[in-house]
Coordinates of C-alpha atoms in Angstrom, one line a residue:
Chain A
X1 CA 36.4 0.6 25.3
X2 CA 33.5 3.1 26.9
X3 CA 30.5 3.5 24.7
X4 CA 27.7 6.2 26.0
X5 CA 24.4 4.8 26.7
X6 CA 23.3 7.1 24.0
X7 CA 25.3 5.6 21.2
X8 CA 24.7 2.2 22.3
X9 CA 21.0 3.1 22.2
X10 CA 21.5 4.2 18.4
X11 CA 23.2 0.8 17.3
X12 CA 20.7 -0.9 18.8
X13 CA 17.8 0.9 17.0
X14 CA 19.7 0.5 13.6
X15 CA 20.1 -3.2 13.9
X16 CA 16.5 -3.5 14.8
X17 CA 15.5 -1.5 12.2
X18 CA 17.9 -3.5 9.6
X19 CA 16.2 -7.0 11.1
X20 CA 12.6 -5.2 10.1
X21 CA 13.6 -4.3 6.8
X22 CA 14.7 -7.4 6.0
X23 CA 11.3 -9.3 7.3
X24 CA 9.5 -6.7 5.1
X25 CA 11.7 -8.0 1.9
X26 CA 10.8 -11.5 3.0
X27 CA 7.3 -10.9 3.0
X28 CA 7.4 -9.7 -0.6
X29 CA 9.5 -12.0 -1.7
X30 CA 7.5 -15.0 -0.3
X31 CA 4.5 -13.2 -2.1
X32 CA 5.5 -14.5 -5.6
X33 CA 2.3 -13.3 -7.5
X34 CA 2.2 -9.9 -6.0
X35 CA 6.3 -9.7 -6.9
X36 CA 5.0 -10.4 -10.2
X37 CA 2.5 -8.0 -10.2
X38 CA 4.6 -5.3 -9.0
X39 CA 7.7 -6.0 -11.4
X40 CA 5.3 -6.8 -14.8
X41 CA 2.4 -3.9 -14.2
X42 CA 4.9 -1.3 -15.5
X43 CA 6.2 -3.1 -18.1
X44 CA 3.0 -4.3 -19.5
X45 CA 1.4 -0.7 -18.8
X46 CA 4.2 0.6 -21.1
X47 CA 3.8 -1.8 -23.9
X48 CA 0.3 -1.1 -23.9
X49 CA 0.0 2.6 -23.9
X50 CA 3.1 2.7 -26.0
X51 CA 1.8 0.7 -28.9
X52 CA -2.0 -0.5 -28.4
X53 CA -3.4 2.3 -26.4
X54 CA -2.2 4.8 -28.8
X55 CA -4.5 8.0 -29.7
X56 CA -2.3 8.3 -33.2
X57 CA -4.5 7.4 -36.4
X58 CA -3.3 4.7 -38.6
X59 CA -4.5 2.6 -41.1
X60 CA -8.2 3.6 -40.7
X61 CA -10.6 2.2 -42.7
X62 CA -12.2 4.2 -45.2
X63 CA -14.3 4.1 -48.7
X64 CA -14.4 6.2 -51.6
X65 CA -17.5 6.9 -53.8
X66 CA -16.3 8.6 -56.9
X67 CA -19.0 9.7 -59.1
X68 CA -16.4 11.6 -61.6
X69 CA -13.7 9.0 -62.5
X70 CA -11.6 11.3 -63.9
X71 CA -7.8 12.0 -63.4
X72 CA -8.1 14.4 -60.3
X73 CA -10.2 12.0 -58.4
X74 CA -8.1 9.1 -59.2
X75 CA -4.9 10.9 -58.5
X76 CA -6.4 12.0 -55.1
X77 CA -7.9 8.7 -54.4
X78 CA -4.3 7.2 -55.1
X79 CA -2.8 9.7 -52.7
X80 CA -5.0 8.7 -50.3
X81 CA -4.9 5.2 -50.6
X82 CA -0.9 5.4 -50.2
X83 CA -1.2 7.5 -47.1
X84 CA 0.0 5.4 -43.8
X85 CA -3.4 6.9 -42.0
X86 CA -5.7 5.5 -44.5
X87 CA -6.3 2.0 -45.6
X88 CA -9.0 2.2 -48.6
X89 CA -11.1 -1.0 -48.0
X90 CA -14.0 0.0 -50.3
X91 CA -14.9 1.5 -53.7
X92 CA -18.7 2.5 -53.4
X93 CA -21.1 3.1 -56.1
X94 CA -24.1 4.6 -54.7
X95 CA -25.2 7.3 -52.2
X96 CA -26.8 4.6 -50.2
X97 CA -24.0 2.5 -50.0
X98 CA -22.6 5.2 -47.8
X99 CA -24.7 4.7 -44.9
X100 CA -25.1 1.1 -45.0
X101 CA -20.9 1.0 -45.3
X102 CA -21.1 3.0 -42.0
X103 CA -24.1 1.2 -40.2
X104 CA -22.0 -2.1 -41.0
X105 CA -19.0 -0.6 -39.0
X106 CA -16.9 -1.4 -41.9
X107 CA -15.4 2.4 -42.4
X108 CA -14.6 5.4 -40.1
X109 CA -14.8 7.9 -43.1
X110 CA -16.1 8.5 -46.6
X111 CA -14.8 10.4 -49.5
X112 CA -17.5 11.4 -51.7
X113 CA -16.6 13.0 -55.6
X114 CA -19.5 14.6 -57.4
X115 CA -19.7 14.0 -61.0
X116 CA -17.6 16.4 -63.4
X117 CA -15.2 17.1 -60.4
X118 CA -12.1 18.0 -62.8
X119 CA -14.0 19.8 -64.9
X120 CA -15.2 22.0 -62.2
X121 CA -12.0 22.0 -60.7
X122 CA -10.2 23.4 -63.8
X123 CA -13.1 25.5 -65.5
X124 CA -15.1 27.0 -62.9
X125 CA -13.1 26.9 -60.1
X126 CA -15.9 25.5 -57.9
X127 CA -14.8 21.9 -57.3
X128 CA -16.3 20.2 -54.4
X129 CA -15.7 17.1 -52.3
X130 CA -17.7 15.9 -49.4
X131 CA -15.7 13.9 -46.4
X132 CA -18.0 12.0 -44.3
X133 CA -16.8 10.9 -40.7
X134 CA -18.0 8.5 -38.4
X135 CA -17.8 11.2 -35.2
X136 CA -19.1 8.7 -32.8
X137 CA -15.7 9.2 -31.7
X138 CA -15.1 13.1 -31.9
X139 CA -11.3 13.1 -31.7
X140 CA -10.4 10.7 -34.4
X141 CA -13.2 11.8 -37.1
X142 CA -11.4 15.1 -36.4
X143 CA -7.8 14.1 -37.1
X144 CA -9.1 11.9 -40.0
X145 CA -10.8 14.9 -41.5
X146 CA -8.0 17.0 -41.0
X147 CA -5.5 14.3 -42.9
X148 CA -7.6 13.9 -46.2
X149 CA -7.9 17.8 -46.1
X150 CA -4.4 18.0 -46.2
X151 CA -3.8 15.5 -48.8
X152 CA -6.6 17.1 -51.0
X153 CA -4.8 20.8 -50.5
X154 CA -1.4 18.9 -51.2
X155 CA -3.1 18.0 -54.5
X156 CA -4.4 21.5 -55.1
X157 CA -0.9 23.2 -54.7
X158 CA 1.1 20.6 -57.0
X159 CA -1.5 21.7 -59.6
X160 CA -0.9 25.5 -58.8
X161 CA 2.8 24.8 -58.9
X162 CA 3.7 26.5 -62.1
X163 CA 1.8 29.4 -61.7
X164 CA 2.2 31.6 -58.2
X165 CA -0.8 32.7 -56.8
X166 CA -0.4 36.5 -56.2
X167 CA -1.4 36.1 -52.4
X168 CA -0.6 33.0 -50.3
X169 CA 0.0 32.4 -46.8
X170 CA 2.4 29.7 -46.2
X171 CA 2.1 27.9 -42.9
X172 CA 5.0 26.4 -41.6
X173 CA 4.7 24.0 -38.9
X174 CA 7.1 22.9 -36.4
X175 CA 6.1 20.3 -33.6
X176 CA 8.7 21.2 -30.5
X177 CA 10.1 18.3 -28.4
X178 CA 8.1 15.5 -30.2
X179 CA 8.4 16.2 -34.0
X180 CA 7.1 12.8 -35.2
X181 CA 3.9 13.6 -32.9
X182 CA 4.2 10.2 -31.0
X183 CA 2.2 9.6 -28.3
X184 CA 4.6 7.7 -26.4
X185 CA 6.1 11.1 -25.3
X186 CA 2.9 11.6 -23.5
X187 CA 2.1 8.4 -22.0
X188 CA 5.3 7.5 -20.7
X189 CA 5.3 10.4 -18.0
X190 CA 1.6 9.5 -17.5
X191 CA 2.5 5.7 -16.7
X192 CA 5.4 6.6 -14.2
X193 CA 3.1 8.8 -12.6
X194 CA 0.3 6.2 -12.3
X195 CA 2.5 3.0 -11.4
X196 CA 4.6 4.6 -8.9
X197 CA 1.3 6.1 -7.3
X198 CA -0.3 2.3 -7.5
X199 CA 3.0 0.2 -6.1
X200 CA 3.6 3.0 -3.3
X201 CA 0.6 4.0 -2.1
X202 CA -1.6 0.6 -2.4
X203 CA 1.2 -2.0 -1.8
X204 CA 2.4 0.2 1.5
X205 CA -1.1 0.6 2.9
X206 CA -2.0 -3.0 2.4
X207 CA 1.3 -4.3 3.9
X208 CA 0.8 -2.2 6.9
X209 CA -3.2 -3.1 7.6
X210 CA -2.0 -6.7 6.9
X211 CA -0.1 -7.0 10.2
X212 CA -3.4 -5.2 11.8
X213 CA -5.7 -8.0 10.4
X214 CA -3.0 -10.6 11.4
X215 CA -2.6 -9.4 15.2
X216 CA 0.9 -9.1 14.5
X217 CA 0.8 -5.0 14.8
X218 CA -0.1 -5.4 18.4
X219 CA 3.1 -7.6 19.1
X220 CA 5.4 -5.3 17.6
X221 CA 3.7 -2.1 18.9
X222 CA 4.5 -3.9 22.4
X223 CA 7.9 -4.3 21.4
X224 CA 10.6 -1.5 22.2
X225 CA 10.5 -0.8 18.6
X226 CA 9.6 3.1 18.1
X227 CA 6.3 3.0 15.9
X228 CA 7.9 6.1 13.6
X229 CA 10.6 3.1 12.8
X230 CA 8.0 0.7 12.4
X231 CA 6.3 2.6 9.4
X232 CA 9.7 3.8 8.1
X233 CA 10.8 0.2 7.9
X234 CA 7.6 -1.0 6.5
X235 CA 7.7 1.9 3.6
X236 CA 12.0 0.9 2.8
X237 CA 11.4 -2.5 0.4
X238 CA 8.7 -0.5 -1.6
X239 CA 10.7 2.4 -2.2
X240 CA 13.3 0.0 -3.5
X241 CA 11.1 -1.7 -5.8
X242 CA 9.7 1.7 -7.0
X243 CA 13.1 2.7 -8.0
X244 CA 13.5 -0.7 -10.1
X245 CA 10.1 0.1 -11.8
X246 CA 11.1 3.7 -12.7
X247 CA 14.5 2.2 -14.0
X248 CA 12.3 -0.1 -16.0
X249 CA 10.0 2.2 -17.2
X250 CA 12.9 4.5 -18.5
X251 CA 14.8 1.6 -20.4
X252 CA 11.7 0.7 -22.2
X253 CA 10.8 4.2 -22.8
X254 CA 14.3 4.6 -24.6
X255 CA 14.9 1.5 -26.2
X256 CA 11.3 0.4 -27.2
X257 CA 9.3 3.3 -27.4
X258 CA 12.1 5.5 -29.1
X259 CA 11.1 8.0 -26.1
X260 CA 14.9 9.8 -25.6
X261 CA 15.5 11.4 -22.1
X262 CA 16.3 14.7 -23.3
X263 CA 17.2 16.2 -20.0
X264 CA 19.3 15.4 -17.0
X265 CA 18.7 11.9 -15.9
X266 CA 19.9 12.5 -12.3
X267 CA 17.5 15.4 -11.8
X268 CA 14.5 12.9 -13.0
X269 CA 15.4 10.1 -11.0
X270 CA 15.6 12.5 -7.7
X271 CA 11.9 13.9 -8.7
X272 CA 10.9 10.5 -9.0
X273 CA 12.1 9.2 -5.9
X274 CA 10.4 12.6 -4.4
X275 CA 7.4 11.6 -5.8
X276 CA 7.4 8.0 -4.6
X277 CA 8.2 9.3 -0.8
X278 CA 4.7 11.2 -1.5
X279 CA 3.0 8.1 -2.6
X280 CA 4.1 6.1 0.3
X281 CA 3.1 8.9 2.7
X282 CA -0.8 8.4 1.2
X283 CA -0.2 4.8 1.8
X284 CA 0.7 5.3 5.3
X285 CA -2.4 7.5 5.8
X286 CA -4.9 5.3 4.4
X287 CA -3.7 2.4 6.7
X288 CA -4.5 4.6 9.3
X289 CA -8.4 4.5 8.2
X290 CA -8.4 1.3 6.8
X291 CA -9.1 -1.8 8.8
X292 CA -9.0 -4.6 6.2
X293 CA -6.8 -5.2 3.1
X294 CA -9.5 -4.9 1.2
X295 CA -10.6 -1.7 2.6
X296 CA -7.3 -0.8 2.0
X297 CA -7.0 -1.4 -1.7
X298 CA -10.3 0.1 -2.5
X299 CA -9.8 3.3 -0.9
X300 CA -6.3 3.4 -2.7
X301 CA -8.4 2.7 -6.2
X302 CA -11.0 4.9 -5.6
X303 CA -8.8 8.1 -4.2
X304 CA -5.6 7.4 -6.2
X305 CA -5.9 5.4 -9.4
X306 CA -9.2 7.5 -10.9
X307 CA -8.0 11.1 -9.6
X308 CA -4.7 10.1 -10.7
X309 CA -6.0 9.1 -14.4
X310 CA -8.5 11.6 -14.8
X311 CA -6.6 15.1 -13.2
X312 CA -2.7 14.2 -13.9
X313 CA -3.4 15.7 -17.4
X314 CA -1.9 12.4 -19.1
X315 CA -5.5 11.4 -20.5
X316 CA -7.6 14.6 -20.5
X317 CA -5.9 18.2 -21.1
X318 CA -6.5 19.8 -17.6
X319 CA -6.7 23.2 -19.3
X320 CA -9.8 22.2 -21.1
X321 CA -11.6 21.3 -17.8
X322 CA -14.4 23.6 -16.2
X323 CA -12.6 25.8 -13.6
X324 CA -13.9 23.9 -10.6
X325 CA -12.4 20.5 -11.5
X326 CA -8.9 22.7 -12.4
X327 CA -9.0 23.7 -8.7
X328 CA -9.5 20.3 -7.7
X329 CA -6.6 18.9 -10.0
X330 CA -4.0 20.9 -7.9
X331 CA -4.5 18.7 -4.9
X332 CA -3.4 15.6 -7.2
X333 CA 0.2 15.0 -6.7
X334 CA 0.4 13.2 -9.8
X335 CA -0.1 16.2 -11.7
X336 CA 2.6 17.9 -10.5
X337 CA 4.8 14.9 -11.1
X338 CA 3.6 14.5 -14.6
X339 CA 4.3 18.3 -15.6
X340 CA 8.0 17.7 -13.9
X341 CA 8.4 14.5 -15.8
X342 CA 7.4 16.0 -19.2
X343 CA 9.4 18.8 -18.5
X344 CA 12.9 17.3 -17.7
X345 CA 12.5 14.1 -19.7
X346 CA 10.6 15.1 -22.9
X347 CA 11.4 19.0 -23.0
X348 CA 15.0 18.7 -21.6
X349 CA 14.4 21.6 -19.2
X350 CA 16.5 22.0 -16.1
X351 CA 15.8 22.3 -12.3
X352 CA 15.0 26.1 -12.5
X353 CA 12.0 25.2 -15.0
X354 CA 10.4 22.8 -12.4
X355 CA 11.4 24.4 -8.8
X356 CA 7.9 25.4 -8.2
X357 CA 6.5 22.3 -8.7
X358 CA 9.0 20.2 -7.0
X359 CA 8.5 22.7 -4.0
X360 CA 4.7 22.1 -4.3
X361 CA 5.2 18.3 -4.1
X362 CA 7.9 18.6 -1.1
X363 CA 5.0 20.7 0.4
X364 CA 2.4 18.0 0.1
X365 CA 4.7 15.4 1.2
X366 CA 5.8 16.9 4.3
X367 CA 2.1 17.6 5.4
X368 CA 1.2 14.3 4.3
X369 CA 4.1 12.7 6.4
X370 CA 3.2 14.7 9.5
X371 CA -0.5 14.0 9.6
X372 CA -0.1 10.1 8.7
X373 CA 2.6 9.7 11.3
X374 CA 1.2 11.7 14.0
X375 CA -2.2 10.0 13.2
X376 CA -0.3 6.4 13.8
X377 CA 0.7 7.4 17.3
X378 CA -2.4 8.9 18.4
X379 CA -3.8 5.4 17.7
X380 CA -1.5 4.0 20.0
X381 CA -2.5 6.1 23.0
Chain B
X1 CA 2.2 -13.8 48.8
X2 CA 5.6 -12.7 49.9
X3 CA 8.7 -11.9 47.1
X4 CA 9.8 -9.2 44.9
X5 CA 6.9 -7.3 43.5
X6 CA 7.2 -7.0 39.4
X7 CA 3.6 -5.5 39.0
X8 CA 1.9 -3.4 41.4
X9 CA -1.0 -1.1 40.5
X10 CA -2.5 1.5 42.8
X11 CA -5.8 2.8 42.1
X12 CA -5.2 2.0 38.3
X13 CA -8.2 4.0 36.0
X14 CA -8.8 4.3 32.9
X15 CA -11.7 6.5 31.5
X16 CA -12.9 6.9 27.8
X17 CA -15.2 10.2 28.2
X18 CA -17.9 9.3 30.7
X19 CA -17.4 5.5 30.4
X20 CA -14.8 4.0 33.1
X21 CA -13.4 1.1 31.5
X22 CA -10.9 0.2 34.3
X23 CA -12.2 1.5 37.8
X24 CA -9.7 2.0 40.5
X25 CA -7.9 -1.5 40.4
X26 CA -5.2 -2.1 43.3
X27 CA -3.3 -5.1 42.9
X28 CA 0.5 -6.7 43.0
X29 CA 2.2 -9.5 41.4
X30 CA 5.4 -11.2 42.6
X31 CA 8.2 -12.7 40.5
X32 CA 7.8 -15.5 39.0
X33 CA 4.3 -16.0 40.1
X34 CA 1.5 -17.0 37.6
X35 CA -1.3 -14.5 37.8
X36 CA -4.5 -15.1 36.2
X37 CA -6.5 -12.2 35.0
X38 CA -9.9 -13.0 35.1
X39 CA -13.5 -11.1 33.7
X40 CA -16.2 -11.4 31.4
X41 CA -16.0 -9.6 28.0
X42 CA -16.0 -6.3 28.3
X43 CA -15.1 -6.2 31.9
X44 CA -12.0 -4.3 31.4
X45 CA -9.4 -6.8 31.2
X46 CA -7.6 -6.0 27.8
X47 CA -7.8 -2.2 28.9
X48 CA -5.7 -2.7 32.1
X49 CA -3.3 -5.1 30.2
X50 CA -2.7 -2.5 27.3
X51 CA -2.0 0.2 30.1
X52 CA 0.4 -2.3 32.0
X53 CA 2.3 -2.9 28.6
X54 CA 3.1 0.5 28.0
X55 CA 0.3 0.7 25.2
X56 CA -2.3 3.2 26.8
X57 CA -1.7 5.7 29.4
X58 CA -3.9 6.0 32.5
X59 CA -6.3 8.5 33.4
X60 CA -5.8 8.0 37.3
X61 CA -4.0 6.1 39.7
X62 CA -0.3 4.5 39.6
X63 CA 1.3 1.5 38.3
X64 CA 5.2 0.0 38.2
X65 CA 6.0 -2.7 36.0
X66 CA 9.1 -4.5 36.2
X67 CA 10.6 -1.7 38.2
X68 CA 9.3 0.9 35.5
X69 CA 6.7 3.8 36.1
X70 CA 3.9 3.3 33.2
X71 CA 3.5 6.8 32.8
X72 CA 6.9 8.3 32.1
X73 CA 8.9 4.8 31.5
X74 CA 6.9 3.0 28.9
X75 CA 9.7 2.3 26.8
X76 CA 11.6 0.7 29.3
X77 CA 8.8 -1.1 30.2
X78 CA 8.4 -2.7 26.6
X79 CA 12.1 -3.8 26.7
X80 CA 11.4 -6.2 29.8
X81 CA 8.1 -7.6 29.0
X82 CA 6.8 -9.9 26.5
X83 CA 3.6 -10.3 24.9
X84 CA 1.2 -12.7 22.9
X85 CA -2.0 -11.9 22.0
X86 CA -5.1 -13.9 21.6
X87 CA -5.1 -13.5 17.7
X88 CA -2.2 -15.5 16.3
X89 CA 0.7 -13.5 16.3
X90 CA 3.5 -15.3 14.0
X91 CA 4.0 -14.3 10.5
X92 CA 2.6 -17.2 8.7
X93 CA 4.7 -16.6 5.6
X94 CA 7.6 -16.6 7.3
X95 CA 9.8 -20.1 8.4
X96 CA 10.1 -21.0 12.3
X97 CA 13.4 -19.8 12.3
X98 CA 12.7 -16.3 10.1
X99 CA 9.8 -15.7 13.1
X100 CA 12.2 -16.4 15.9
X101 CA 15.1 -14.4 14.3
X102 CA 12.8 -11.4 13.5
X103 CA 11.1 -11.2 17.2
X104 CA 14.5 -12.2 19.0
X105 CA 16.4 -9.2 17.0
X106 CA 13.7 -6.6 17.2
X107 CA 14.3 -6.9 21.1
X108 CA 18.0 -6.2 20.6
X109 CA 19.2 -9.8 21.0
X110 CA 22.6 -10.5 19.1
X111 CA 23.4 -12.6 16.0
X112 CA 25.2 -15.4 18.6
X113 CA 22.4 -15.3 21.1
X114 CA 19.7 -15.4 18.5
X115 CA 21.2 -18.6 16.9
X116 CA 21.5 -20.4 20.3
X117 CA 18.2 -19.2 21.3
X118 CA 16.8 -20.6 18.3
X119 CA 18.3 -23.9 18.7
X120 CA 17.5 -24.1 21.9
X121 CA 13.6 -23.1 21.1
X122 CA 13.3 -25.6 18.3
X123 CA 14.6 -28.4 20.2
X124 CA 12.5 -27.7 23.1
X125 CA 9.4 -28.2 21.0
X126 CA 10.8 -31.2 18.9
X127 CA 10.8 -29.2 15.6
X128 CA 14.1 -30.0 14.7
X129 CA 14.1 -30.8 10.8
X130 CA 10.9 -28.4 10.6
X131 CA 12.7 -25.0 11.1
X132 CA 12.4 -24.2 7.1
X133 CA 9.0 -24.7 6.5
X134 CA 6.5 -21.8 6.7
X135 CA 4.5 -21.5 10.2
X136 CA 1.6 -21.5 7.9
X137 CA 2.2 -25.2 7.4
X138 CA 2.2 -26.1 11.5
X139 CA -0.8 -27.0 13.1
X140 CA -2.7 -24.1 15.4
X141 CA -1.5 -25.9 18.9
X142 CA 2.0 -26.0 17.6
X143 CA 2.2 -22.2 16.4
X144 CA 0.7 -21.3 20.0
X145 CA 3.4 -23.3 21.9
X146 CA 5.9 -21.5 19.4
X147 CA 4.3 -18.0 19.9
X148 CA 4.4 -18.3 23.5
X149 CA 8.5 -19.4 23.5
X150 CA 9.2 -16.2 21.1
X151 CA 7.3 -14.1 23.3
X152 CA 9.8 -15.0 26.2
X153 CA 12.8 -15.4 24.1
X154 CA 14.6 -12.3 25.3
X155 CA 14.0 -13.7 29.0
X156 CA 11.5 -10.6 29.9
X157 CA 10.5 -10.4 33.7
X158 CA 7.0 -10.3 32.8
X159 CA 5.1 -12.0 30.1
X160 CA 1.5 -11.0 29.4
X161 CA -0.3 -13.5 27.6
X162 CA -4.3 -12.3 26.3
X163 CA -6.2 -15.5 26.1
X164 CA -3.4 -17.4 24.8
X165 CA -5.3 -21.1 24.6
X166 CA -8.3 -19.8 22.3
X167 CA -9.4 -22.5 20.1
X168 CA -6.8 -24.9 21.0
X169 CA -7.7 -28.6 21.7
X170 CA -7.4 -29.7 25.4
X171 CA -4.2 -32.0 24.9
X172 CA -2.0 -29.1 23.4
X173 CA -3.5 -26.6 26.1
X174 CA -1.9 -29.1 29.0
X175 CA 1.3 -29.0 27.0
X176 CA 1.0 -25.1 26.6
X177 CA 0.8 -24.8 30.6
X178 CA 3.6 -26.8 30.8
X179 CA 5.6 -24.2 29.0
X180 CA 4.1 -21.9 31.2
X181 CA 5.2 -23.6 34.3
X182 CA 8.6 -24.1 33.0
X183 CA 8.8 -20.2 32.1
X184 CA 7.6 -19.1 36.0
X185 CA 10.0 -21.7 37.4
X186 CA 12.9 -19.7 35.4
X187 CA 11.5 -16.8 37.2
X188 CA 9.5 -15.2 34.5
X189 CA 6.3 -13.8 36.0
X190 CA 3.1 -14.7 33.8
X191 CA 0.2 -12.4 33.8
X192 CA -2.8 -14.7 31.7
X193 CA -6.1 -14.0 30.7
X194 CA -8.4 -16.6 30.1
X195 CA -11.8 -17.7 29.1
X196 CA -11.1 -21.3 30.5
X197 CA -11.7 -21.9 34.1
X198 CA -10.3 -25.1 34.5
X199 CA -6.9 -23.1 33.6
X200 CA -7.7 -20.6 36.1
X201 CA -7.3 -23.3 38.6
X202 CA -3.6 -23.8 37.3
X203 CA -2.8 -20.1 38.4
X204 CA -1.3 -19.2 41.6
X205 CA -3.7 -16.3 42.0
X206 CA -6.5 -15.3 40.1
X207 CA -8.2 -12.0 40.3
X208 CA -11.9 -11.4 38.7
X209 CA -13.2 -8.3 37.3
X210 CA -16.5 -7.1 37.3
X211 CA -17.5 -3.8 35.8
X212 CA -13.8 -2.4 35.7
X213 CA -13.4 -3.5 39.2
X214 CA -11.4 -6.3 40.8
X215 CA -14.1 -8.1 43.1
X216 CA -12.0 -10.8 44.0
X217 CA -8.5 -11.7 44.2
X218 CA -6.9 -14.9 46.0
X219 CA -5.5 -18.2 45.2
X220 CA -7.9 -20.6 43.4
X221 CA -8.3 -22.7 46.3
X222 CA -9.2 -20.1 48.9
X223 CA -11.8 -18.4 46.5
X224 CA -13.4 -21.9 46.0
X225 CA -13.8 -21.9 49.7
X226 CA -15.0 -18.7 50.1
X227 CA -17.6 -18.7 47.4
X228 CA -18.3 -22.4 48.5
X229 CA -18.2 -23.6 45.0
X230 CA -16.0 -26.5 44.1
X231 CA -14.6 -25.2 41.2
X232 CA -13.7 -21.9 39.8
X233 CA -16.5 -22.0 37.3
X234 CA -18.7 -21.7 40.4
X235 CA -16.8 -18.7 41.6
X236 CA -16.9 -17.0 38.2
X237 CA -20.6 -17.1 37.9
X238 CA -21.5 -15.8 41.3
X239 CA -19.5 -12.9 40.4
X240 CA -20.0 -12.8 36.9
X241 CA -23.6 -12.5 37.3
X242 CA -23.5 -9.0 39.4
X243 CA -22.1 -7.3 36.4
X244 CA -24.6 -4.5 35.1
X245 CA -22.4 -3.9 32.3
X246 CA -23.7 -5.4 28.6
X247 CA -20.8 -7.7 27.3
X248 CA -19.8 -6.9 23.7

């Protein structure tokens, strides 16, 4: 059989490539501590964000100062105490107690019923109730006062049940995509972006810089392996780890956090692989500049972790930021991935809803790959 | 020296901006020769070696390595040379056998050939029984010897050694040089840079670089006669003192 030189060259390159990928997997396998972190970090993050770091308000400690002690105040107090949002820890006896209890840090909110509450309610139509909240955490304070107001309004409605008021506007609320207002619906896409970014970019950049530090890069560069294939071979194992991470996160979110995948699973996975490649190319870019593994880690942390956290929109809504920051947020790849995951996974939208975001990610990836690989070649000359 | 030329450099020059790192060097190395490439730090040894290995393009001049042109055929050069750097260049977290497999593999050796070579190499270093231990656990001297044998595992025409014995004790250095002689007798050309002048005396011929030029090139015996010195150390000092360039 006659094989052309070109064909033989190709086979030769593929087996070299395969050997390189195998070596790279051995590195990861031997470094058990890092492997452990790689596999557990996403799991721990999902569980942490899903259960502990939720922005839902539950069982907030409150106190009530009831100066009226009539049927109405008792009924409202009972309603509030029974609510899952509140945990009534103290009945206060004077105004001075309120301040003291807040200062001790015992409560986040206090409700004050003045004297003759029921009388005012039924006769003068001027009943007043005071809600005092600890606004050192403004979001929580807002949420708590809304809940309390809603409970009081409910009670008022129940009083008027028999006699229809002449003019009423009834607001009907429907919470789309996330009827139970679960925080996990927000966090799962965010954690996916964060984990993929960290695993791919940080680990790849460190793996490449490690070869430079050890002096093995020089030997490989003198070998017949082409630089392009060296780079690709170094990233493949991390691509595989990322796919494993994506699977873990999705399984956890469906079966543990109860966040369903409403959209197309295949589309979600392909978008995630795309974002993984974006992150890998950022990792290669970082490795071009960094001389030590610490430098690579630090650069990844500063240039990826924080922007991903701040600008992806998963902790802070981007629309609320000053225009300058909104503009900056557009160059953070995680922002686009976050939008895609939310649309596909939570809202159940198809490719036509996210093609623009996908195109932006593809564009970013191509630019990053082009810069990082051509820079890698220049370094050789 | 008479023989088949495996390296021939002609006015080879490398400039970085205004700085001329390598300045018109001309020399030949023949098959099986052990060629010592000496010079103080900053004299331009590494830059010259990088050009010969196909890692860096010359600014001027010409050079053929293993029969290939450094300008146009550097991929072919890479297939026909071995390289071992001053920095330790094996993977510490891989076993001895895995290191051999990897380096032999990226030079395109077949699986059977790799197995055969691995066994040969492990026996040569008396490492039988230890081939599954991590390279990290080997003493430095053993690692350097292993690194050298791995650098020639694909039977290259030339092996480039960049200060291969740095930090190694005298006895191991001796053993290392036995491996070098062994390779040379099998027809592998050895191109070696070193700081140890006793090692320079082991070479068939040495060149001494000063400020990017080759100021002396001959056998150690002839050089010692010419510079009226009883050791290569004396020869080297006389030449190196002329250097105007600051060492780095």
